[in-house]
Amino acid sequence: MKPTIKMIAEQTGVSTATVSLVLNNRPGVSEETRKRVKETITKLNYFPKRSASQLARKQTGNIGFIIWEDHFSEIEMFYSQCFLGMELAARDSDYYILLTTVKLDFKIPSNLPRFLRYDDVDGVVLAGRVPHNLVSMLEKRKIPFVLLDYELPGKNHHKVLVDNFQGAYTAVQELANSGRKNIGFIGGSSDHPSIKERYRAYLAANHDLGLLSDENQKDYVYARNKEITPEIGRDGIRKLLTGDIPLDAVFCANDTLALGALDELKRQKIDVPGKIAIVGFDDIYAGRYHAPPLSTVRVPKVELGKEAYKLLVEVINNPKQISQTRTISVDCLCRETS
Amino acid sequence: MKPTIKMIAEQTGVSTATVSLVLNNRPGVSEETRKRVKETITKLNYFPKRSASQLARKQTGNIGFIIWEDHFSEIEMFYSQCFLGMELAARDSDYYILLTTVKLDFKIPSNLPRFLRYDDVDGVVLAGRVPHNLVSMLEKRKIPFVLLDYELPGKNHHKVLVDNFQGAYTAVQELANSGRKNIGFIGGSSDHPSIKERYRAYLAANHDLGLLSDENQKDYVYARNKEITPEIGRDGIRKLLTGDIPLDAVFCANDTLALGALDELKRQKIDVPGKIAIVGFDDIYAGRYHAPPLSTVRVPKVELGKEAYKLLVEVINNPKQISQTRTISVDCLCRETS
DNA sequence: CTGAAAGCGCTTACAG
DNA sequence: CTGAAAGCGCTTACAG
């Protein structure tokens, strides 16, 4: 029979109140008593029942993790890794994490995740692009939340971001340092803030390094505003190559695009990095195992998740805390395509 | 103030017991009363508090989803999709799913997932390769569980499997139907039952179709017993090509291998599928967007997860149910590499 | 520092 | 068919 707090109390010869104080590391118990309680806890291998303490404490002990369905299932492992980071961080605490996906055409209340509909979470992390009406709803219901790798323009929210600007800037800088002078850009999905940032940094770096003149800038840029696939990368490099411009490097807004570009270059038998260097962004699995391995900007995805978790817990414990942004630094990882 | 069952009872003019019966769709309430209760529930937008009913019911309402850390983070989206299927299925019911990863060198109790240590799940799904001592522990503690895409040799467990044999057999058959006569095999990680099955089917199909003689069989097979990467695929095709044997097709044990092989063929400028056809297995995202798109055996991952969920719920409701295997059929998806 | 007791919000025999 | 009441296993004022 599973031990209860009552059994611990009886065995130790104290009240359940005292046991509870010990369990939760709270003051008001003599060292001597505390020690004896702990001993019987160990002896009987006791642990408190979650649902009981939740009920008494009026908490759920859960954190929600919400992600756009397409991001979770089709794109690279990016957000799964973030989730893993959250899970790892949560292991040191008491929260369970409830992962669910949403569609972008989000209707309230029919599409509301169960844990939101039934008030089963103490807070929520929203990873990547999410429906804006969902965010508004969380604000309205005053549910603590943190945005992960996403932001809404003109809004103050708690968020954890990748330093996209610095990452992209560094990438272009590294290309320039290795002697490249004519650096193209392949982008896409410009409604995603991250991609936009990377583009801004590309322009800024080129400007700062005195590489691109304003007038030929547009010949060096290819961007389609739709979901990113390798196809866009292939189209992009093709377009840049037929552009009748000198070109010795391309910075791609992410690895998926870079992989597509590399594939097309291989098909056209253009030497990489001999003739053209390619650098991506994100450091996805497929890039690591590509032949040749893709140079990229490494994003610490697990750490991103951990940070989001930590921030959310702080917000839960202090809901009126003024909103903040935590920006995680990234490194350029020079492998064999640059 | 959030409504409770007591408020519903008072407003309707019945007891909380009656409200509870209505909530759980249980008999013993007149249609008239049931209707009135439901009305006030809707009016007050009431829903029962999970922790309270869990406590009273002595259930947790949670299901655990356990997966090897490397599988979750490094390999293709396979198991994430299975998880998604589970999540989708769970939405129609009342369970929350707790996802956690484990390492393969698993120590009890230090590495035990929290939800297992604290008895916070009613059952568990184990996806892909998992530590065997974990499985033994679940058996010993009589926790209901289902294996997903994995099995332990010589053991009876509830499990949901892919029809690897039929899938691989069909793939070879299709290659033969399109005129290929000399079909190689690239495998790896032969301690994984699925890969082994696919290899068995490859041999059986060749035998049944009268393609390979027993003596030259081994010249057509390349398999390394380590974690599968594109690298092994590249090595494999290189090895087969230098084997001084006629070769017009290769069946790869999964898409990752196939992608590696395709890459090497492109580098060697060997026409696919003109000279050599390639077929993989799994239907991963990267294969779909490869140029040319990879022919493969499509595995319905979401359905796999849904089925595992359904089976587990059945087992939870009837723990002594005799163990069973559900095998999910797969189709050969002929795209442009065959 | 410690204990008796109420309370968290449900479910489930049991009696009528 | 319906209600009063006990019970699930914790936490938290409150009194001493």
Short mmCIF file of N, CA, C and O in Angstrom, two decimals, chain B residues 133-223:
data_model
loop_
_atom_site.label_atom_id
_atom_site.label_comp_id
_atom_site.label_asym_id
_atom_site.label_seq_id
_atom_site.Cartn_x
_atom_site.Cartn_y
_atom_site.Cartn_z
N ASN B 133 16.05 -2.59 -19.53
CA ASN B 133 15.76 -2.62 -18.09
C ASN B 133 14.58 -1.72 -17.73
O ASN B 133 13.88 -1.96 -16.75
N LEU B 134 14.35 -0.71 -18.56
CA LEU B 134 13.15 0.11 -18.34
C LEU B 134 11.90 -0.73 -18.56
O LEU B 134 10.95 -0.67 -17.78
N VAL B 135 11.93 -1.50 -19.62
CA VAL B 135 10.78 -2.35 -19.93
C VAL B 135 10.54 -3.35 -18.81
O VAL B 135 9.40 -3.53 -18.35
N SER B 136 11.60 -3.96 -18.33
CA SER B 136 11.46 -4.93 -17.24
C SER B 136 10.84 -4.27 -16.02
O SER B 136 10.00 -4.85 -15.33
N MET B 137 11.27 -3.05 -15.76
CA MET B 137 10.76 -2.35 -14.59
C MET B 137 9.25 -2.12 -14.71
O MET B 137 8.50 -2.29 -13.75
N LEU B 138 8.83 -1.73 -15.90
CA LEU B 138 7.40 -1.51 -16.11
C LEU B 138 6.61 -2.80 -15.90
O LEU B 138 5.54 -2.80 -15.29
N GLU B 139 7.18 -3.88 -16.40
CA GLU B 139 6.53 -5.19 -16.20
C GLU B 139 6.41 -5.48 -14.72
O GLU B 139 5.35 -5.87 -14.23
N LYS B 140 7.51 -5.30 -14.01
CA LYS B 140 7.54 -5.63 -12.59
C LYS B 140 6.53 -4.80 -11.81
O LYS B 140 5.82 -5.30 -10.96
N ARG B 141 6.49 -3.51 -12.15
CA ARG B 141 5.57 -2.65 -11.41
C ARG B 141 4.15 -2.67 -11.97
O ARG B 141 3.29 -1.92 -11.54
N LYS B 142 3.96 -3.53 -12.96
CA LYS B 142 2.62 -3.70 -13.55
C LYS B 142 2.03 -2.40 -14.05
O LYS B 142 0.84 -2.13 -13.87
N ILE B 143 2.85 -1.59 -14.66
CA ILE B 143 2.36 -0.37 -15.29
C ILE B 143 2.04 -0.70 -16.74
O ILE B 143 2.89 -1.22 -17.46
N PRO B 144 0.81 -0.44 -17.16
CA PRO B 144 0.43 -0.75 -18.55
C PRO B 144 1.33 -0.01 -19.53
O PRO B 144 1.61 1.17 -19.34
N PHE B 145 1.80 -0.70 -20.56
CA PHE B 145 2.60 0.00 -21.56
C PHE B 145 2.47 -0.63 -22.93
O PHE B 145 2.04 -1.78 -23.06
N VAL B 146 2.80 0.14 -23.95
CA VAL B 146 2.74 -0.30 -25.34
C VAL B 146 4.05 0.09 -26.01
O VAL B 146 4.54 1.21 -25.82
N LEU B 147 4.62 -0.83 -26.75
CA LEU B 147 5.82 -0.53 -27.52
C LEU B 147 5.40 -0.03 -28.90
O LEU B 147 4.49 -0.57 -29.52
N LEU B 148 6.08 1.01 -29.36
CA LEU B 148 5.76 1.58 -30.66
C LEU B 148 6.98 1.47 -31.57
O LEU B 148 8.03 2.01 -31.26
N ASP B 149 6.82 0.73 -32.66
CA ASP B 149 7.92 0.53 -33.60
C ASP B 149 9.16 -0.08 -32.95
O ASP B 149 10.28 0.32 -33.22
N TYR B 150 8.93 -1.02 -32.08
CA TYR B 150 10.05 -1.71 -31.44
C TYR B 150 9.53 -3.00 -30.83
O TYR B 150 8.34 -3.12 -30.53
N GLU B 151 10.42 -3.95 -30.64
CA GLU B 151 10.02 -5.16 -29.93
C GLU B 151 11.24 -5.80 -29.31
O GLU B 151 12.36 -5.63 -29.78
N LEU B 152 11.00 -6.53 -28.23
CA LEU B 152 12.11 -7.25 -27.61
C LEU B 152 12.00 -8.71 -28.05
O LEU B 152 10.93 -9.31 -27.92
N PRO B 153 13.08 -9.25 -28.56
CA PRO B 153 13.04 -10.63 -29.04
C PRO B 153 12.58 -11.59 -27.95
O PRO B 153 13.03 -11.51 -26.81
N GLY B 154 11.66 -12.46 -28.33
CA GLY B 154 11.23 -13.51 -27.41
C GLY B 154 10.35 -13.04 -26.27
O GLY B 154 10.22 -13.72 -25.26
N LYS B 155 9.75 -11.86 -26.42
CA LYS B 155 8.92 -11.33 -25.35
C LYS B 155 7.53 -11.00 -25.87
O LYS B 155 7.38 -10.51 -26.99
N ASN B 156 6.54 -11.25 -25.05
CA ASN B 156 5.18 -10.86 -25.41
C ASN B 156 4.84 -9.51 -24.79
O ASN B 156 4.80 -9.39 -23.57
N HIS B 157 4.62 -8.54 -25.64
CA HIS B 157 4.22 -7.22 -25.14
C HIS B 157 3.14 -6.68 -26.05
O HIS B 157 3.04 -7.09 -27.20
N HIS B 158 2.38 -5.75 -25.53
CA HIS B 158 1.50 -5.00 -26.42
C HIS B 158 2.38 -4.15 -27.31
O HIS B 158 3.25 -3.43 -26.81
N LYS B 159 2.14 -4.19 -28.61
CA LYS B 159 2.97 -3.35 -29.47
C LYS B 159 2.28 -2.97 -30.78
O LYS B 159 1.41 -3.67 -31.27
N VAL B 160 2.71 -1.86 -31.31
CA VAL B 160 2.23 -1.38 -32.60
C VAL B 160 3.45 -1.30 -33.51
O VAL B 160 4.41 -0.60 -33.22
N LEU B 161 3.39 -2.03 -34.61
CA LEU B 161 4.56 -2.11 -35.48
C LEU B 161 4.23 -1.68 -36.90
O LEU B 161 3.08 -1.70 -37.34
N VAL B 162 5.26 -1.32 -37.61
CA VAL B 162 5.16 -1.07 -39.04
C VAL B 162 5.34 -2.40 -39.74
O VAL B 162 6.12 -3.24 -39.29
N ASP B 163 4.62 -2.60 -40.81
CA ASP B 163 4.82 -3.85 -41.55
C ASP B 163 6.08 -3.74 -42.40
O ASP B 163 6.03 -3.57 -43.62
N ASN B 164 7.21 -3.86 -41.73
CA ASN B 164 8.49 -3.67 -42.40
C ASN B 164 8.73 -4.69 -43.49
O ASN B 164 9.24 -4.37 -44.56
N PHE B 165 8.33 -5.91 -43.21
CA PHE B 165 8.57 -6.97 -44.19
C PHE B 165 7.81 -6.69 -45.47
O PHE B 165 8.38 -6.63 -46.55
N GLN B 166 6.52 -6.48 -45.31
CA GLN B 166 5.68 -6.23 -46.48
C GLN B 166 6.16 -4.98 -47.23
O GLN B 166 6.22 -4.96 -48.45
N GLY B 167 6.52 -3.96 -46.51
CA GLY B 167 6.97 -2.72 -47.14
C GLY B 167 8.22 -2.93 -47.97
O GLY B 167 8.30 -2.51 -49.13
N ALA B 168 9.19 -3.57 -47.38
CA ALA B 168 10.45 -3.79 -48.08
C ALA B 168 10.24 -4.75 -49.25
O ALA B 168 10.79 -4.57 -50.35
N TYR B 169 9.42 -5.75 -49.02
CA TYR B 169 9.13 -6.72 -50.08
C TYR B 169 8.51 -6.02 -51.28
O TYR B 169 8.91 -6.21 -52.43
N THR B 170 7.52 -5.18 -50.99
CA THR B 170 6.86 -4.43 -52.05
C THR B 170 7.84 -3.55 -52.81
O THR B 170 7.78 -3.43 -54.04
N ALA B 171 8.73 -2.92 -52.06
CA ALA B 171 9.69 -2.02 -52.70
C ALA B 171 10.55 -2.78 -53.71
O ALA B 171 10.74 -2.34 -54.85
N VAL B 172 11.04 -3.93 -53.30
CA VAL B 172 11.88 -4.74 -54.20
C VAL B 172 11.05 -5.21 -55.40
O VAL B 172 11.49 -5.18 -56.55
N GLN B 173 9.83 -5.61 -55.10
CA GLN B 173 8.91 -6.06 -56.15
C GLN B 173 8.69 -4.96 -57.20
O GLN B 173 8.72 -5.22 -58.40
N GLU B 174 8.46 -3.75 -56.71
CA GLU B 174 8.23 -2.64 -57.63
C GLU B 174 9.45 -2.39 -58.50
O GLU B 174 9.34 -2.11 -59.70
N LEU B 175 10.61 -2.47 -57.89
CA LEU B 175 11.85 -2.31 -58.65
C LEU B 175 11.93 -3.39 -59.74
O LEU B 175 12.24 -3.10 -60.90
N ALA B 176 11.62 -4.60 -59.37
CA ALA B 176 11.65 -5.71 -60.33
C ALA B 176 10.62 -5.49 -61.43
O ALA B 176 10.90 -5.69 -62.62
N ASN B 177 9.45 -5.05 -61.06
CA ASN B 177 8.39 -4.80 -62.03
C ASN B 177 8.80 -3.76 -63.07
O ASN B 177 8.39 -3.83 -64.23
N SER B 178 9.60 -2.80 -62.62
CA SER B 178 10.02 -1.77 -63.58
C SER B 178 11.28 -2.20 -64.33
O SER B 178 11.94 -1.38 -64.95
N GLY B 179 11.58 -3.48 -64.26
CA GLY B 179 12.65 -4.01 -65.10
C GLY B 179 14.02 -4.15 -64.47
O GLY B 179 14.97 -4.60 -65.12
N ARG B 180 14.13 -3.80 -63.19
CA ARG B 180 15.45 -3.93 -62.55
C ARG B 180 15.72 -5.40 -62.21
O ARG B 180 14.82 -6.09 -61.72
N LYS B 181 16.94 -5.78 -62.43
CA LYS B 181 17.26 -7.20 -62.20
C LYS B 181 18.30 -7.39 -61.09
O LYS B 181 18.35 -8.42 -60.44
N ASN B 182 19.14 -6.38 -60.94
CA ASN B 182 20.26 -6.52 -60.01
C ASN B 182 20.16 -5.46 -58.91
O ASN B 182 20.64 -4.36 -59.05
N ILE B 183 19.51 -5.88 -57.85
CA ILE B 183 19.13 -4.92 -56.81
C ILE B 183 19.99 -5.08 -55.57
O ILE B 183 20.00 -6.14 -54.94
N GLY B 184 20.71 -4.03 -55.24
CA GLY B 184 21.55 -4.06 -54.05
C GLY B 184 20.79 -3.66 -52.79
O GLY B 184 19.63 -3.23 -52.86
N PHE B 185 21.46 -3.81 -51.67
CA PHE B 185 20.86 -3.44 -50.39
C PHE B 185 21.87 -2.67 -49.55
O PHE B 185 23.02 -3.06 -49.42
N ILE B 186 21.42 -1.54 -48.99
CA ILE B 186 22.25 -0.83 -48.03
C ILE B 186 21.51 -0.76 -46.71
O ILE B 186 20.37 -0.29 -46.65
N GLY B 187 22.16 -1.27 -45.67
CA GLY B 187 21.50 -1.30 -44.37
C GLY B 187 22.38 -0.71 -43.29
O GLY B 187 23.28 0.07 -43.56
N GLY B 188 22.10 -1.07 -42.05
CA GLY B 188 22.88 -0.55 -40.93
C GLY B 188 22.14 -0.82 -39.65
O GLY B 188 20.96 -1.15 -39.68
N SER B 189 22.82 -0.69 -38.56
CA SER B 189 22.20 -0.82 -37.24
C SER B 189 21.33 -2.06 -37.14
O SER B 189 20.15 -1.99 -36.81
N SER B 190 21.93 -3.21 -37.41
CA SER B 190 21.14 -4.43 -37.53
C SER B 190 20.59 -4.91 -36.20
O SER B 190 19.85 -5.87 -36.14
N ASP B 191 20.96 -4.22 -35.13
CA ASP B 191 20.34 -4.61 -33.87
C ASP B 191 18.96 -3.99 -33.72
O ASP B 191 18.24 -4.26 -32.78
N HIS B 192 18.59 -3.15 -34.67
CA HIS B 192 17.22 -2.64 -34.64
C HIS B 192 16.33 -3.61 -35.42
O HIS B 192 16.55 -3.87 -36.59
N PRO B 193 15.29 -4.12 -34.77
CA PRO B 193 14.44 -5.13 -35.39
C PRO B 193 13.86 -4.70 -36.74
O PRO B 193 13.74 -5.51 -37.66
N SER B 194 13.50 -3.44 -36.87
CA SER B 194 12.90 -2.98 -38.12
C SER B 194 13.86 -3.14 -39.28
O SER B 194 13.49 -3.60 -40.37
N ILE B 195 15.08 -2.71 -39.05
CA ILE B 195 16.08 -2.79 -40.11
C ILE B 195 16.32 -4.24 -40.49
O ILE B 195 16.46 -4.58 -41.66
N LYS B 196 16.33 -5.08 -39.51
CA LYS B 196 16.55 -6.50 -39.74
C LYS B 196 15.42 -7.08 -40.59
O LYS B 196 15.65 -7.83 -41.53
N GLU B 197 14.20 -6.70 -40.24
CA GLU B 197 13.04 -7.15 -41.00
C GLU B 197 13.14 -6.75 -42.46
O GLU B 197 12.83 -7.52 -43.37
N ARG B 198 13.55 -5.53 -42.69
CA ARG B 198 13.63 -5.02 -44.05
C ARG B 198 14.67 -5.80 -44.84
O ARG B 198 14.50 -6.04 -46.03
N TYR B 199 15.71 -6.14 -44.18
CA TYR B 199 16.75 -6.93 -44.82
C TYR B 199 16.21 -8.32 -45.16
O TYR B 199 16.38 -8.82 -46.27
N ARG B 200 15.54 -8.93 -44.22
CA ARG B 200 14.93 -10.24 -44.45
C ARG B 200 14.01 -10.19 -45.66
O ARG B 200 14.03 -11.09 -46.50
N ALA B 201 13.21 -9.16 -45.76
CA ALA B 201 12.26 -9.04 -46.86
C ALA B 201 12.99 -8.85 -48.19
O ALA B 201 12.57 -9.38 -49.22
N TYR B 202 14.06 -8.09 -48.13
CA TYR B 202 14.87 -7.89 -49.33
C TYR B 202 15.36 -9.23 -49.87
O TYR B 202 15.23 -9.54 -51.06
N LEU B 203 15.86 -10.04 -48.97
CA LEU B 203 16.35 -11.36 -49.38
C LEU B 203 15.21 -12.23 -49.90
O LEU B 203 15.31 -12.87 -50.96
N ALA B 204 14.11 -12.22 -49.17
CA ALA B 204 12.98 -13.07 -49.54
C ALA B 204 12.43 -12.69 -50.91
O ALA B 204 12.16 -13.55 -51.75
N ALA B 205 12.29 -11.38 -51.14
CA ALA B 205 11.75 -10.93 -52.42
C ALA B 205 12.69 -11.33 -53.57
O ALA B 205 12.25 -11.82 -54.61
N ASN B 206 13.95 -11.13 -53.35
CA ASN B 206 14.92 -11.52 -54.37
C ASN B 206 14.83 -13.00 -54.67
O ASN B 206 14.87 -13.43 -55.82
N HIS B 207 14.69 -13.75 -53.62
CA HIS B 207 14.59 -15.19 -53.78
C HIS B 207 13.33 -15.57 -54.52
O HIS B 207 13.35 -16.31 -55.51
N ASP B 208 12.22 -15.04 -54.07
CA ASP B 208 10.93 -15.37 -54.67
C ASP B 208 10.86 -14.96 -56.14
O ASP B 208 10.21 -15.61 -56.96
N LEU B 209 11.51 -13.86 -56.46
CA LEU B 209 11.46 -13.36 -57.84
C LEU B 209 12.58 -13.96 -58.68
O LEU B 209 12.71 -13.63 -59.86
N GLY B 210 13.37 -14.80 -58.08
CA GLY B 210 14.45 -15.45 -58.81
C GLY B 210 15.53 -14.50 -59.29
O GLY B 210 16.08 -14.64 -60.37
N LEU B 211 15.83 -13.49 -58.49
CA LEU B 211 16.78 -12.47 -58.95
C LEU B 211 18.22 -12.74 -58.54
O LEU B 211 19.12 -12.78 -59.38
N LEU B 212 18.42 -12.92 -57.27
CA LEU B 212 19.80 -13.09 -56.79
C LEU B 212 20.09 -14.56 -56.50
O LEU B 212 19.29 -15.23 -55.86
N SER B 213 21.23 -15.00 -56.92
CA SER B 213 21.63 -16.35 -56.52
C SER B 213 22.24 -16.26 -55.12
O SER B 213 22.74 -15.22 -54.72
N ASP B 214 22.20 -17.34 -54.43
CA ASP B 214 22.70 -17.32 -53.06
C ASP B 214 24.17 -16.96 -52.98
O ASP B 214 24.62 -16.30 -52.05
N GLU B 215 24.93 -17.37 -53.99
CA GLU B 215 26.37 -17.13 -53.86
C GLU B 215 26.79 -15.68 -54.06
O GLU B 215 27.69 -15.18 -53.39
N ASN B 216 26.12 -14.95 -54.95
CA ASN B 216 26.56 -13.57 -55.13
C ASN B 216 25.78 -12.58 -54.26
O ASN B 216 25.99 -11.39 -54.31
N GLN B 217 24.88 -13.14 -53.47
CA GLN B 217 24.07 -12.33 -52.60
C GLN B 217 24.90 -11.34 -51.79
O GLN B 217 24.60 -10.16 -51.71
N LYS B 218 25.95 -11.84 -51.20
CA LYS B 218 26.70 -10.97 -50.27
C LYS B 218 27.39 -9.81 -50.98
O LYS B 218 27.68 -8.78 -50.37
N ASP B 219 27.63 -9.94 -52.27
CA ASP B 219 28.22 -8.82 -53.01
C ASP B 219 27.23 -7.67 -53.16
O ASP B 219 27.60 -6.55 -53.47
N TYR B 220 25.98 -7.99 -52.99
CA TYR B 220 24.93 -6.97 -53.19
C TYR B 220 24.47 -6.31 -51.89
O TYR B 220 23.57 -5.49 -51.91
N VAL B 221 25.09 -6.73 -50.82
CA VAL B 221 24.63 -6.23 -49.53
C VAL B 221 25.72 -5.45 -48.81
O VAL B 221 26.85 -5.91 -48.69
N TYR B 222 25.36 -4.24 -48.37
CA TYR B 222 26.29 -3.46 -47.56
C TYR B 222 25.57 -3.06 -46.29
O TYR B 222 24.51 -2.45 -46.33
N ALA B 223 26.12 -3.43 -45.16
CA ALA B 223 25.49 -3.04 -43.89
C ALA B 223 26.54 -2.83 -42.83
O ALA B 223 27.44 -3.64 -42.66
#
